[in-house]
Short mmCIF file of C-alpha atoms in Angstrom, two decimals:
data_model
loop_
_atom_site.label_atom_id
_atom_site.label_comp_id
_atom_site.label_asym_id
_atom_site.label_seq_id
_atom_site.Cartn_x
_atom_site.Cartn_y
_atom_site.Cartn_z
CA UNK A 1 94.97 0.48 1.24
CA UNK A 2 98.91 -0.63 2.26
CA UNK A 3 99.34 -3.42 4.44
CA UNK A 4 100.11 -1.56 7.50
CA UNK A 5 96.51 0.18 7.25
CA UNK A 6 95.00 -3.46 6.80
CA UNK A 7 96.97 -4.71 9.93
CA UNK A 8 95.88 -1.74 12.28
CA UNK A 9 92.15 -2.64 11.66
CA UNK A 10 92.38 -5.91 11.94
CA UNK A 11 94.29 -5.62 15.56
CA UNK A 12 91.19 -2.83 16.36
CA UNK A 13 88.86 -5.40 15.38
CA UNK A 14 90.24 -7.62 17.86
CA UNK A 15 90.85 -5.87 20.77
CA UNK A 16 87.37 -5.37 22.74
CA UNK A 17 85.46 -2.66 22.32
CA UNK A 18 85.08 0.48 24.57
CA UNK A 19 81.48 1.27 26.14
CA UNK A 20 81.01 4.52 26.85
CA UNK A 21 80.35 6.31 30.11
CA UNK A 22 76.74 6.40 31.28
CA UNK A 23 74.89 7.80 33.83
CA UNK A 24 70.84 8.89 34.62
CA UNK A 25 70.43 11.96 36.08
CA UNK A 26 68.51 12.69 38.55
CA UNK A 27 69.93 9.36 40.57
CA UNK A 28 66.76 9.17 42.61
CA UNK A 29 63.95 9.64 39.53
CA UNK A 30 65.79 9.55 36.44
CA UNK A 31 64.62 11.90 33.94
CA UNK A 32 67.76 11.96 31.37
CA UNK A 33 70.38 9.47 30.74
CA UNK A 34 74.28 10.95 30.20
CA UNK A 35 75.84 9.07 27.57
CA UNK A 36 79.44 10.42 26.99
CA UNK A 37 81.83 9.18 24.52
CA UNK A 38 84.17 6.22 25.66
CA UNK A 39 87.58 8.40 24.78
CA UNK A 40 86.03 11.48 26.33
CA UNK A 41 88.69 13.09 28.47
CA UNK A 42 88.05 13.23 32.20
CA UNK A 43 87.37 16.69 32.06
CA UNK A 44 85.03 16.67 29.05
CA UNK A 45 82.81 14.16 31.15
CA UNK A 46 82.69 16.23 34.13
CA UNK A 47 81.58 19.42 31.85
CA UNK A 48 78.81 17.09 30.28
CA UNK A 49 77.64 16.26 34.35
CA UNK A 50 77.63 19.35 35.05
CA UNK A 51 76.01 20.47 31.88
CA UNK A 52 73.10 18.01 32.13
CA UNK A 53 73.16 18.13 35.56
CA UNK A 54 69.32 18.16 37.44
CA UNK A 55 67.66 19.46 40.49
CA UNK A 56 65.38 16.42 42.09
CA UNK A 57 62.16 18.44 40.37
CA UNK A 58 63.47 18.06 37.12
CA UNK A 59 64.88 22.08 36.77
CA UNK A 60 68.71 22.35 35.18
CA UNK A 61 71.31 22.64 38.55
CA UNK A 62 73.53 25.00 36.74
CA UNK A 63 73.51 27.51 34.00
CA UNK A 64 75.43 27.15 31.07
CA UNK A 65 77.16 30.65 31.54
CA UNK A 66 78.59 29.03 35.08
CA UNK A 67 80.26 26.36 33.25
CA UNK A 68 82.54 28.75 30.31
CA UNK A 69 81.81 30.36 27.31
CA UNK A 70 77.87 29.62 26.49
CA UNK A 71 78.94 29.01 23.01
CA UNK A 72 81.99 27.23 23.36
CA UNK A 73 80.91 25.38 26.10
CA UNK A 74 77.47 23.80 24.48
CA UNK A 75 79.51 23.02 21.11
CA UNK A 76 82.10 20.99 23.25
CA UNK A 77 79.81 19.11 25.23
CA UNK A 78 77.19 18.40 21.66
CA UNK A 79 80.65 16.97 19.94
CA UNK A 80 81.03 14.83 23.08
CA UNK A 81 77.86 13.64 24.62
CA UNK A 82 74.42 12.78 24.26
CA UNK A 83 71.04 12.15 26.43
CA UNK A 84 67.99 9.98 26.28
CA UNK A 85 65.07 11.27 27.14
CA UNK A 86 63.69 8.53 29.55
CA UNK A 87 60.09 10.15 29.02
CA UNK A 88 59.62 10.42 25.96
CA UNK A 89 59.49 7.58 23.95
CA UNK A 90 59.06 6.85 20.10
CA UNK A 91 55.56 5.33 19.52
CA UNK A 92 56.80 3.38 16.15
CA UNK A 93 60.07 1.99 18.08
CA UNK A 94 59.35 2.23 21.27
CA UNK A 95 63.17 4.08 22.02
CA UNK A 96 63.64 6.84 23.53
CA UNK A 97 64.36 10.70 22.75
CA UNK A 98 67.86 11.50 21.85
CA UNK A 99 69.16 15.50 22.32
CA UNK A 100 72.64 17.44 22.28
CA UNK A 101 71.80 20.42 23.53
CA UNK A 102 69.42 21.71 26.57
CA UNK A 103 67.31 23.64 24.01
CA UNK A 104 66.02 20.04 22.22
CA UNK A 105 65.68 18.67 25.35
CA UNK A 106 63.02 21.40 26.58
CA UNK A 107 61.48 21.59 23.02
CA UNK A 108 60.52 18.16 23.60
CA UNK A 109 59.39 18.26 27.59
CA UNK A 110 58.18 21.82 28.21
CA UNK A 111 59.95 23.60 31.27
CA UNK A 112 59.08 20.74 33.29
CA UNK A 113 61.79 17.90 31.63
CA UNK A 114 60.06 15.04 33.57
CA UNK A 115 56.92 15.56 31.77
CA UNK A 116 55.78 12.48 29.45
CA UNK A 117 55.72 13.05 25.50
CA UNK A 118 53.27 10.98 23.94
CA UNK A 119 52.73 11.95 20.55
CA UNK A 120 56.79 11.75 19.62
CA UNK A 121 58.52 9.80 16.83
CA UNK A 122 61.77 10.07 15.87
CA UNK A 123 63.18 11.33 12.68
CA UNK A 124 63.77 7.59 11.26
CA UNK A 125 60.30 6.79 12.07
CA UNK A 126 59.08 10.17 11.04
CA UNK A 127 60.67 9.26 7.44
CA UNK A 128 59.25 6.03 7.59
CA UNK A 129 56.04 7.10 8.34
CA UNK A 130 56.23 9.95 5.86
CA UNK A 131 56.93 6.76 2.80
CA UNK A 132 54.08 4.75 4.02
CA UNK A 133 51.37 7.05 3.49
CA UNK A 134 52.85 8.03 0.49
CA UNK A 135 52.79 4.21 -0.47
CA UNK A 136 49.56 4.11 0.86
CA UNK A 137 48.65 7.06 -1.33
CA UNK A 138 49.69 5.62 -4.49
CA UNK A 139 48.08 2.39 -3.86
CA UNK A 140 44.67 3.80 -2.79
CA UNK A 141 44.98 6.03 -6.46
CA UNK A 142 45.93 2.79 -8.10
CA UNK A 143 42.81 1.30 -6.55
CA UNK A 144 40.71 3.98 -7.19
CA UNK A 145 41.93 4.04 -10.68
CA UNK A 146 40.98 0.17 -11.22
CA UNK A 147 37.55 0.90 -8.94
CA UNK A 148 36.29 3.38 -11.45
CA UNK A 149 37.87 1.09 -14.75
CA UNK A 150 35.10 -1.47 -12.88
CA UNK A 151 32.51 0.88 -11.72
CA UNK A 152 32.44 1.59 -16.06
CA UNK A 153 32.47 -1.56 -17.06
CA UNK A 154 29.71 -2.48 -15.07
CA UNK A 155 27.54 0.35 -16.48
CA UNK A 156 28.34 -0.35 -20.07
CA UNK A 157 27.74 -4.08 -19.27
CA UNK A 158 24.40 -3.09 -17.41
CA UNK A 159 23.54 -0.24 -20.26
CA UNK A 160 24.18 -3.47 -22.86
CA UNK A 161 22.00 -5.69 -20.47
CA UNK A 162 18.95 -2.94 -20.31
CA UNK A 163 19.19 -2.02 -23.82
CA UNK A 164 18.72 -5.87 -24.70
CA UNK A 165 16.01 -6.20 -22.02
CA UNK A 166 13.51 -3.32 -23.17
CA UNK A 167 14.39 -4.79 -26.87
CA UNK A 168 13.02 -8.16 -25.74
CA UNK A 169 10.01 -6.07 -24.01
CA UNK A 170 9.13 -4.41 -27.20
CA UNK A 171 9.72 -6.92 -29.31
CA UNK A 172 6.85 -9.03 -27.34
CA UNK A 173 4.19 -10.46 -29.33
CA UNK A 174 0.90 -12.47 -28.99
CA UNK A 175 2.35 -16.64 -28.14
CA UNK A 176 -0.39 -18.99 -30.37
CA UNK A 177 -1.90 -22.04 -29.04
CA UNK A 178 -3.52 -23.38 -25.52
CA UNK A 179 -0.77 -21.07 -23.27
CA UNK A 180 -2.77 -19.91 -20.29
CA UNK A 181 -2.42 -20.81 -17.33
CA UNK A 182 -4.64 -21.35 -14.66
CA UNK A 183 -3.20 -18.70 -12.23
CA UNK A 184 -3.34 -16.14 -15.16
CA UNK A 185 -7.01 -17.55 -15.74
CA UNK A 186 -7.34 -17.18 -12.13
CA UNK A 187 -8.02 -13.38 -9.96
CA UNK A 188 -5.83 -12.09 -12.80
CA UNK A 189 -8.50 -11.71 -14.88
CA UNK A 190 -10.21 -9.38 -13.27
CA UNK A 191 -7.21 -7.15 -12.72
CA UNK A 192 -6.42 -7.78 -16.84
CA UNK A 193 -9.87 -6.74 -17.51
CA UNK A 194 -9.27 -3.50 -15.67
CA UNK A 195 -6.47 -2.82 -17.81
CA UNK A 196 -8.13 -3.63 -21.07
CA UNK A 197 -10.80 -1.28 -19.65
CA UNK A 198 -8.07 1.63 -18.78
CA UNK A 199 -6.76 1.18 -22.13
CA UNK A 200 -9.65 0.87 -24.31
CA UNK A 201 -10.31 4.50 -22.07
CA UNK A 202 -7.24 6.24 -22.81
CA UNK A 203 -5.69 4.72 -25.71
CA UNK A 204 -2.50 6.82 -25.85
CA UNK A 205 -2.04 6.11 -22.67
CA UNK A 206 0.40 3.45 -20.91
CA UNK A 207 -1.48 0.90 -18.46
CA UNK A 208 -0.69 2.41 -15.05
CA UNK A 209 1.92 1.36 -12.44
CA UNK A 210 0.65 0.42 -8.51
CA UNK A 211 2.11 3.84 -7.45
CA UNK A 212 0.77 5.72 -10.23
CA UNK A 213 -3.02 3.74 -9.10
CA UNK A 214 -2.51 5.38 -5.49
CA UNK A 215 -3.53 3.08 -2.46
CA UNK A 216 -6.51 1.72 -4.32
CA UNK A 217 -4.63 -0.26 -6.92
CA UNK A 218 -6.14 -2.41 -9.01
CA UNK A 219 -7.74 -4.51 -5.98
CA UNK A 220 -7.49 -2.53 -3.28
CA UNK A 221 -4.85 -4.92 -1.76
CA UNK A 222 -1.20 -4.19 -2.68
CA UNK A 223 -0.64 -8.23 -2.27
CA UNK A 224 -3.17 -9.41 -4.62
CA UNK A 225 -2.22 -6.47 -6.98
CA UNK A 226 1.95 -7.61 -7.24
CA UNK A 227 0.46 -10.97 -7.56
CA UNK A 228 -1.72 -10.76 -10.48
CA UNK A 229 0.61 -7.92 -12.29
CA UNK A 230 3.48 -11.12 -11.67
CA UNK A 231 1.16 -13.50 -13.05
CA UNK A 232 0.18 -11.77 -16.39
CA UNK A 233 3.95 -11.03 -16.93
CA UNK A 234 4.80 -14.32 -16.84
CA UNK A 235 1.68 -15.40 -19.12
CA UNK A 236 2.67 -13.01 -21.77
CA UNK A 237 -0.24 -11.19 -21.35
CA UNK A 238 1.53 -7.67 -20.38
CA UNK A 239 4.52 -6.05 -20.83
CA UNK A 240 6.95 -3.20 -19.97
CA UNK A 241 5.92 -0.38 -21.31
CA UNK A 242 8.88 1.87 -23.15
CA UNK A 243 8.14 5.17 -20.95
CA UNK A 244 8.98 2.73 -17.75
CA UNK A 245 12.12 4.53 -16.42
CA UNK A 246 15.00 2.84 -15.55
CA UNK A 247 14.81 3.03 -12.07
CA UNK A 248 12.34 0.55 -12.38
CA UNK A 249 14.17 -2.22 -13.47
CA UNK A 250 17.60 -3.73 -11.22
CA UNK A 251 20.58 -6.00 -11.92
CA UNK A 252 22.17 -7.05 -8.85
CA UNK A 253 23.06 -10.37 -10.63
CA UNK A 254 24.85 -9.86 -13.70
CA UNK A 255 23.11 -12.49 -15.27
CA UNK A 256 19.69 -11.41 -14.89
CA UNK A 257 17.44 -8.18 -15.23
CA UNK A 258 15.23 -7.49 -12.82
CA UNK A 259 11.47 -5.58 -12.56
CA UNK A 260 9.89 -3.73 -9.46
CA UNK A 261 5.90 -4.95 -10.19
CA UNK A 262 4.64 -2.10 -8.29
CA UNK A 263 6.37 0.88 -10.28
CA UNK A 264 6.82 -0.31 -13.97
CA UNK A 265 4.39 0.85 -16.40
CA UNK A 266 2.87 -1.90 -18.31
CA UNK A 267 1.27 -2.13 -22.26
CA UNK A 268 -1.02 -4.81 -22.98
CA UNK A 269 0.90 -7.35 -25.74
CA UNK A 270 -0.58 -7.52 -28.76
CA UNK A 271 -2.93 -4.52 -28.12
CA UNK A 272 -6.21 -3.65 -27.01
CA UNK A 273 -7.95 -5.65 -30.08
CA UNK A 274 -5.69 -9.06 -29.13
CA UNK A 275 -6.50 -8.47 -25.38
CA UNK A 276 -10.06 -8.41 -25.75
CA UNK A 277 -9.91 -11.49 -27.39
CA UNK A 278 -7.66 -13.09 -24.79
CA UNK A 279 -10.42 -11.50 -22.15
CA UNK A 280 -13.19 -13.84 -23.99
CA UNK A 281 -10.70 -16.97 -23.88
CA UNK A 282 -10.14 -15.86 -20.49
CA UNK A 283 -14.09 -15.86 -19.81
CA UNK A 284 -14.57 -19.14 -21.78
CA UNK A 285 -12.15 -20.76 -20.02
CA UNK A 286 -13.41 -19.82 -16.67
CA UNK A 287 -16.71 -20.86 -18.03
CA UNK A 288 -16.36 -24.77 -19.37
CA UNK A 289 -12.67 -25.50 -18.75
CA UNK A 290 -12.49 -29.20 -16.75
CA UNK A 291 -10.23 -30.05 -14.33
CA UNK A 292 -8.44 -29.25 -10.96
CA UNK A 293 -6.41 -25.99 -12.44
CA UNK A 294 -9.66 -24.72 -13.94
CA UNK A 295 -11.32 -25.34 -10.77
CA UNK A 296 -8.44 -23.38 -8.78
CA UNK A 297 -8.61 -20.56 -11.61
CA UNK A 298 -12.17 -19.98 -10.61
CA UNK A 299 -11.99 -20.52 -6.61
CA UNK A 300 -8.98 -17.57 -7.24
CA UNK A 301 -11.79 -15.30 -9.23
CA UNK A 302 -14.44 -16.20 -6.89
CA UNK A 303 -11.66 -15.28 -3.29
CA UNK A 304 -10.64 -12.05 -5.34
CA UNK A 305 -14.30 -10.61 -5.98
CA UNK A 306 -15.30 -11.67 -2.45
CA UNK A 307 -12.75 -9.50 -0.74
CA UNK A 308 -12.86 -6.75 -3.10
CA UNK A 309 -16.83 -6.75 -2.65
CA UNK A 310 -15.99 -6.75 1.53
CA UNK A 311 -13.59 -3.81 0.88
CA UNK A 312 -15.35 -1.48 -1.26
CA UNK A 313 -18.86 -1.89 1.47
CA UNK A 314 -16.03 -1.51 4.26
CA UNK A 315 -14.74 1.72 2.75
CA UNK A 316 -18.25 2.83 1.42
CA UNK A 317 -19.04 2.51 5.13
CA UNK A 318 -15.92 4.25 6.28
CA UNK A 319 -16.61 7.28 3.85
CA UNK A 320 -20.24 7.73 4.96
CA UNK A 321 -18.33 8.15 8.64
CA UNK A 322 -15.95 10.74 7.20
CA UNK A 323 -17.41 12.62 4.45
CA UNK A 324 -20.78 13.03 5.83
CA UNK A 325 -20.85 13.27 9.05
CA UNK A 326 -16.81 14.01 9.85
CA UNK A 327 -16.29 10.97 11.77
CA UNK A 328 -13.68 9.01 11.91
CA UNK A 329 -13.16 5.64 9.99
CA UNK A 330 -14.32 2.49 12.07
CA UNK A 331 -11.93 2.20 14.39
CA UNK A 332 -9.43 -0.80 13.67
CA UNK A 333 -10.08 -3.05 16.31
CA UNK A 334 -13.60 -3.72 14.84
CA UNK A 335 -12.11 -4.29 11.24
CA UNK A 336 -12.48 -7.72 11.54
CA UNK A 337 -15.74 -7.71 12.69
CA UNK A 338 -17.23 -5.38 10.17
CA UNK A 339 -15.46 -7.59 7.08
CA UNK A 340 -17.53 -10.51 8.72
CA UNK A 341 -20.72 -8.84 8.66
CA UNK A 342 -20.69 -7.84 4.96
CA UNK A 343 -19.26 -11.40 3.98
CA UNK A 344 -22.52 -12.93 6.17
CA UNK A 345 -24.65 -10.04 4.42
CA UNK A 346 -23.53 -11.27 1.04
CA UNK A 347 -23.94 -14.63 1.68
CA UNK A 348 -27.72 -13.86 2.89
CA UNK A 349 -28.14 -13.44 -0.98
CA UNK A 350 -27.75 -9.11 -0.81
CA UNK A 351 -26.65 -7.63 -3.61
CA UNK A 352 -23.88 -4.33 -3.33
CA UNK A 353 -26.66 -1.95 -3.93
CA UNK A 354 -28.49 -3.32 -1.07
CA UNK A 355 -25.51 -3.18 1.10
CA UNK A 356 -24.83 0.30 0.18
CA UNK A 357 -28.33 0.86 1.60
CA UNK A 358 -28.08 -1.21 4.95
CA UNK A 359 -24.47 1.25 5.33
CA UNK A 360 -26.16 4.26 5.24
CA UNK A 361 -28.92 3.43 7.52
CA UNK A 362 -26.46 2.04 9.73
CA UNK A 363 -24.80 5.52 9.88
CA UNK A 364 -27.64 7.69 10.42
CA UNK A 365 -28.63 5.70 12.90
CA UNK A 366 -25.14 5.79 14.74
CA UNK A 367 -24.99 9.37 14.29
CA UNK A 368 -28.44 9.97 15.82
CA UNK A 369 -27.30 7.52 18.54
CA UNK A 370 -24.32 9.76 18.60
CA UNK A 371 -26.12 12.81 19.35
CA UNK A 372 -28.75 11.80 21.47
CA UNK A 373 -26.46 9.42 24.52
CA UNK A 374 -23.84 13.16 23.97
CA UNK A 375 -20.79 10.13 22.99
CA UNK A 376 -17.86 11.29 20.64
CA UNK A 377 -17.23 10.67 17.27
CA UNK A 378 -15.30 7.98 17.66
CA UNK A 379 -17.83 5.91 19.79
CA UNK A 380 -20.21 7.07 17.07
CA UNK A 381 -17.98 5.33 14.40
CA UNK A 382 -16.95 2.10 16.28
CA UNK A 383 -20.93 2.15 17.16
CA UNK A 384 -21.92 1.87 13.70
CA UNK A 385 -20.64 -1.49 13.32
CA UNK A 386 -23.03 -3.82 15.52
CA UNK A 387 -26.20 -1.19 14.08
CA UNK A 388 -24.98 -2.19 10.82
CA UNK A 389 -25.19 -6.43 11.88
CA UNK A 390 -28.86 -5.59 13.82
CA UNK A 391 -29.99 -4.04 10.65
CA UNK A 392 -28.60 -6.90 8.20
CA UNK A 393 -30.37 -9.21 10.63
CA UNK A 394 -33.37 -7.55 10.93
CA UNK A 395 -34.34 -7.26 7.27
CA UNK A 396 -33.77 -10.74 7.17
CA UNK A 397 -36.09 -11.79 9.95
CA UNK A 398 -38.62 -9.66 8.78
CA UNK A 399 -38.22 -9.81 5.24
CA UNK A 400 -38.92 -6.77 4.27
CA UNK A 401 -37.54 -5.59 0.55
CA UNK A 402 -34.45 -3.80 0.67
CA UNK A 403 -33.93 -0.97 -2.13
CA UNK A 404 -30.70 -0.83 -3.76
CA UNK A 405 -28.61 2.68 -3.25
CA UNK A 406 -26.22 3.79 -5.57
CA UNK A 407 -22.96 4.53 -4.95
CA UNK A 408 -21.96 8.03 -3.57
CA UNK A 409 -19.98 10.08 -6.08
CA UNK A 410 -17.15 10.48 -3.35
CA UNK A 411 -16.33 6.93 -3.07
CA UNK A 412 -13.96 5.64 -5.66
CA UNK A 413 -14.03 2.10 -6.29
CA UNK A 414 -10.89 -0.28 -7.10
CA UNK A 415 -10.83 -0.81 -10.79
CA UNK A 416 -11.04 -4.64 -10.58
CA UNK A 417 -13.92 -5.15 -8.90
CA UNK A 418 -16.74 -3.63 -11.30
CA UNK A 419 -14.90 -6.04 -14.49
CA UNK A 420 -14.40 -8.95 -11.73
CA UNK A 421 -18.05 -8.76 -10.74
CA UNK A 422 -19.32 -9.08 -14.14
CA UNK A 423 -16.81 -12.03 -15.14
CA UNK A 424 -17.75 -14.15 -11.80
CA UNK A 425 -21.44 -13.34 -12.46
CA UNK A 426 -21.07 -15.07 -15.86
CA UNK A 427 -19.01 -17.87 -14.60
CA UNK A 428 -21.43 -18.82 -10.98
CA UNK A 429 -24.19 -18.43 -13.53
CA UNK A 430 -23.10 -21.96 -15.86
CA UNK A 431 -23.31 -23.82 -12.34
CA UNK A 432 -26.48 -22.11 -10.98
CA UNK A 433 -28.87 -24.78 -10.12
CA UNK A 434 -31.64 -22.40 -11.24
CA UNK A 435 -30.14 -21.61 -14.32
CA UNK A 436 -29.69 -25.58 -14.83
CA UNK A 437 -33.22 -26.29 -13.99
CA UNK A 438 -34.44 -23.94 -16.74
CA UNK A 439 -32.02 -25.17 -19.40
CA UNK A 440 -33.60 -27.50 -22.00
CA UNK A 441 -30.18 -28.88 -23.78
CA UNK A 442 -28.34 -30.24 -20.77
CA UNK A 443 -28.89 -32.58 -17.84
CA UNK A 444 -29.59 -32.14 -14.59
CA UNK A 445 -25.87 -31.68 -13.70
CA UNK A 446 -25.44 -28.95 -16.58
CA UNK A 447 -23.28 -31.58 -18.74
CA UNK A 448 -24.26 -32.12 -22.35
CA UNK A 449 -23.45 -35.31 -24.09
CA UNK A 450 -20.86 -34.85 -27.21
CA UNK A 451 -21.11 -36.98 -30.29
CA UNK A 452 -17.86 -38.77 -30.83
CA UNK A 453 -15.52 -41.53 -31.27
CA UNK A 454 -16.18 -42.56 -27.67
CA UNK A 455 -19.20 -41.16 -25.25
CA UNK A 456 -18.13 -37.34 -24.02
CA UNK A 457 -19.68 -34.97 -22.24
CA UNK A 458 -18.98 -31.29 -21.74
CA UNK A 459 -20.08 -28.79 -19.75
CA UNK A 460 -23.44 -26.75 -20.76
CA UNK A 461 -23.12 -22.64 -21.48
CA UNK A 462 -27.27 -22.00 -21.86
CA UNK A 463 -27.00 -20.10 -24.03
CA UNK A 464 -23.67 -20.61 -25.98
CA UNK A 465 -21.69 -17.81 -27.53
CA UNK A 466 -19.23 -17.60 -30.00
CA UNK A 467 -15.94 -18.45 -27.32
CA UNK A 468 -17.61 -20.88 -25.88
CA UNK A 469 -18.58 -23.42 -29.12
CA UNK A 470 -14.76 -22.77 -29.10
CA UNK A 471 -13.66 -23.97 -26.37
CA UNK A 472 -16.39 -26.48 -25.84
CA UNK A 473 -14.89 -27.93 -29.13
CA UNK A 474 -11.34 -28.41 -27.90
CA UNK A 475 -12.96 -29.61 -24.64
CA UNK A 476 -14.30 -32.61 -27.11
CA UNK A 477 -11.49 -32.55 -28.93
CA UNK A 478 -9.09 -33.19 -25.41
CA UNK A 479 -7.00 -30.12 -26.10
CA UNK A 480 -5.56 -28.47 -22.78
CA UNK A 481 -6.97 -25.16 -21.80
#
């Protein structure tokens, strides 16, 4: 570049700098703003008025072919002027429209050039736009790509975790020494017993899970079912069985593997011969075993065969209803009521069988009631319950001898109770005052005295068997049970 060049620019940068000529047509509502090129020629800028020219509703004043040459005409006026749409505006930049020719204009507005656009963007922002999503695009692959690198991480971590879990699980063996605790001592027993039962039953078999028990359970309460299954897991007692699916067990926290009580599959550790054994600790403990724990071991046996006994004569009574006579159950605002009439039955001193029996004649009776007063089932059924208290109380004033009825064959009993009854019969029986009374070896307390280095006593089993000399003999010895 020669000097000269360099001196003309810098005496163009300093002299000011030309606007160009600008005008919005229509004057009253502008629609379009003329912008014409500052060294237009006078003539040029009245051929871009007239070109752009509008009517006050927005229609073109003149046509093209009154102004020259169509062709010739539009190129002159594109190489020297330009309009802004003042309707439509870019939503990115917020400026407006910019067109040459009368064609963009309309391609933009319709016929009607007043008309707002609202959905325009300029080619800039269009391009812009365009590169965003694409960088949007790449980043959401990039993050997809380091989701799923996670997403497989966290299975082969969780595959490494469950592999090591069910290891642990199978690898589960009998723990030696005094390790029972009272709460697996406790109601527990009864539902271990059941399983002992199940598996001594079907020996190729895995011990059941809640669901695959149905709405019975083990108990007949879901609650006291989780419960127990919980507490014999953490004894050591039971374990998962290997045909447990995985669904069954969760890790939410990567540190820790999780079990769903009510769906695994259990197997009984060290098999049915070890669990029996454990069943006869359990039983000896129950028996002899001093302290507050033992104590709260058997007031959770004793609270566990109680309700299960007020369940099974509460759904013996609602299958009478239903089976026999098509009724339907007792109605559930007299629940309540009916659980406190077989609890003040059984505390009378009636046995199940007798119960059974005062259930039956309770039903017959409301169904003869039933027919006879022309009430509906349902009266007949919610009925049944204050026949069933007048008979209870009845037998009692009168004392008259109450036969014992079998159970029907359509009523299935929760598999808990019939081991539970046996095992609380056992242990009430060391404390029976009768029982005491008739025993020639201990006192009138049921204590025995125990030779040793300092006075002792223990509690008495008339008669003893086998587990209890042994735990009677850790009782002298002070070893924890």
């Amino acid at each position: 570049m020669g000097k000269r060049q360099r001196r003309r620019r810098r005496e163009a940068a300093r002299r000011p700098a030309v606007q160009p000529w600008m005008v919005d047509l229509p004057s009253q509502k502008p629609i379009l703003r003329l912008v014409v090129r500052a060294d237009a020629a006078e003539g040029i800028r009245e051929l871009c008025l007239h070109y752009w020219s509008l009517t006050d509703d927005g229609a073109w004043s003149r046509p093209v072919a009154d102004l020259g040459a169509v062709r010739k005409t539009t190129a002159t006026v594109a190489a020297s002027c330009h309009v802004l749409l003042l309707g439509v505006v870019c939503l990115r930049c917020n400026q407006p429209a910019r067109g040459t020719r009368r064609s963009q204009a309309s391609r933009l507005t319709g016929p009607n050039l007043g008309r707002a656009n609202r959905t325009y963007r300029c080619a800039p922002c269009k391009e812009a736009l365009a590169a965003e999503r694409e960088e949007l695009k790449a980043r959401a692959l990039v993050e997809a790509a380091a989701a799923e690198e996670q997403r497989r991480m966290d299975e082969r971590a969780w595959e490494e975790r469950l592999r090591a879990f069910r290891e642990k699980e199978d690898a589960k063996v009998p723990t030696p020494g005094p390790w029972l605790s009272h709460r697996a001592v406790g109601g527990a027993a009864a539902v271990y017993l059941a399983m002992l039962q199940f598996v001594q039953a079907s020996p190729a078999r895995s011990v059941p899970s809640l669901v695959d028990l149905g709405t019975t359970g083990w108990t007949g309460d879901l609650e006291a079912d989780v419960e127990a299954v919980y507490d014999l897991y953490k004894a050591g007692l039971i374990a998962i069985h290997p045909a447990t699916p995985d669904t069954v067990i969760a890790g939410d926290d990567p540190n820790t593997v999780e079990i769903y009580p009510a769906q695994a599959s259990w197997r009984l550790v060290g098999g049915t011969d070890h669990a029996a054994a454990t069943a006869a600790r359990m039983e000896a403990v129950l028996k002899s075993a001093h302290g507050q724990q033992a104590a709260d071991a058997r007031a959770s046996l004793e609270q566990l065969v109680e309700a299960m006994e007020v369940a099974d004569i509460a759904e013996c009574l609602d299958g009478y209803l239903t089976h026999q006579y098509r009724y339907p159950p007792v109605p559930l605002a007299r629940r309540h009521e009916l659980a406190q009439i077989i609890r003040s039955g059984f505390a009378q001193g009636f046995t199940p069988g007798q119960l059974q029996c005062f259930i039956w004649r309770a039903t017959d009776t409301a169904a003869a009631w039933k027919e006879r007063m022309g009430v509906g089932p349902a009266e007949a059924s919610s009925a049944a319950v204050p026949i069933l208290d007048k008979k209870i109380t009845s037998a009692i004033q009168r004392e008259s001898p109450v036969p014992e009825y079998e159970v029907r064959h359509w009523h299935q009993q929760a598999p808990a109770l019939a081991p539970g009854r046996a095992l609380w019969k056992t242990v009430q029986r060391i404390r029976d005052p009768d029982v005491i009374a008739q025993c020639l070896e201990c006192d009138a307390h049921g204590f025995v005295e125990v030779e040793d280095a300092k006075p002792m006593v223990r509690r008495c089993l008339h008669p003893k068997d086998d587990a209890d000399v042994e735990v009677a003999a850790h009782e002298a010895a002070g070893c924890s049970t």
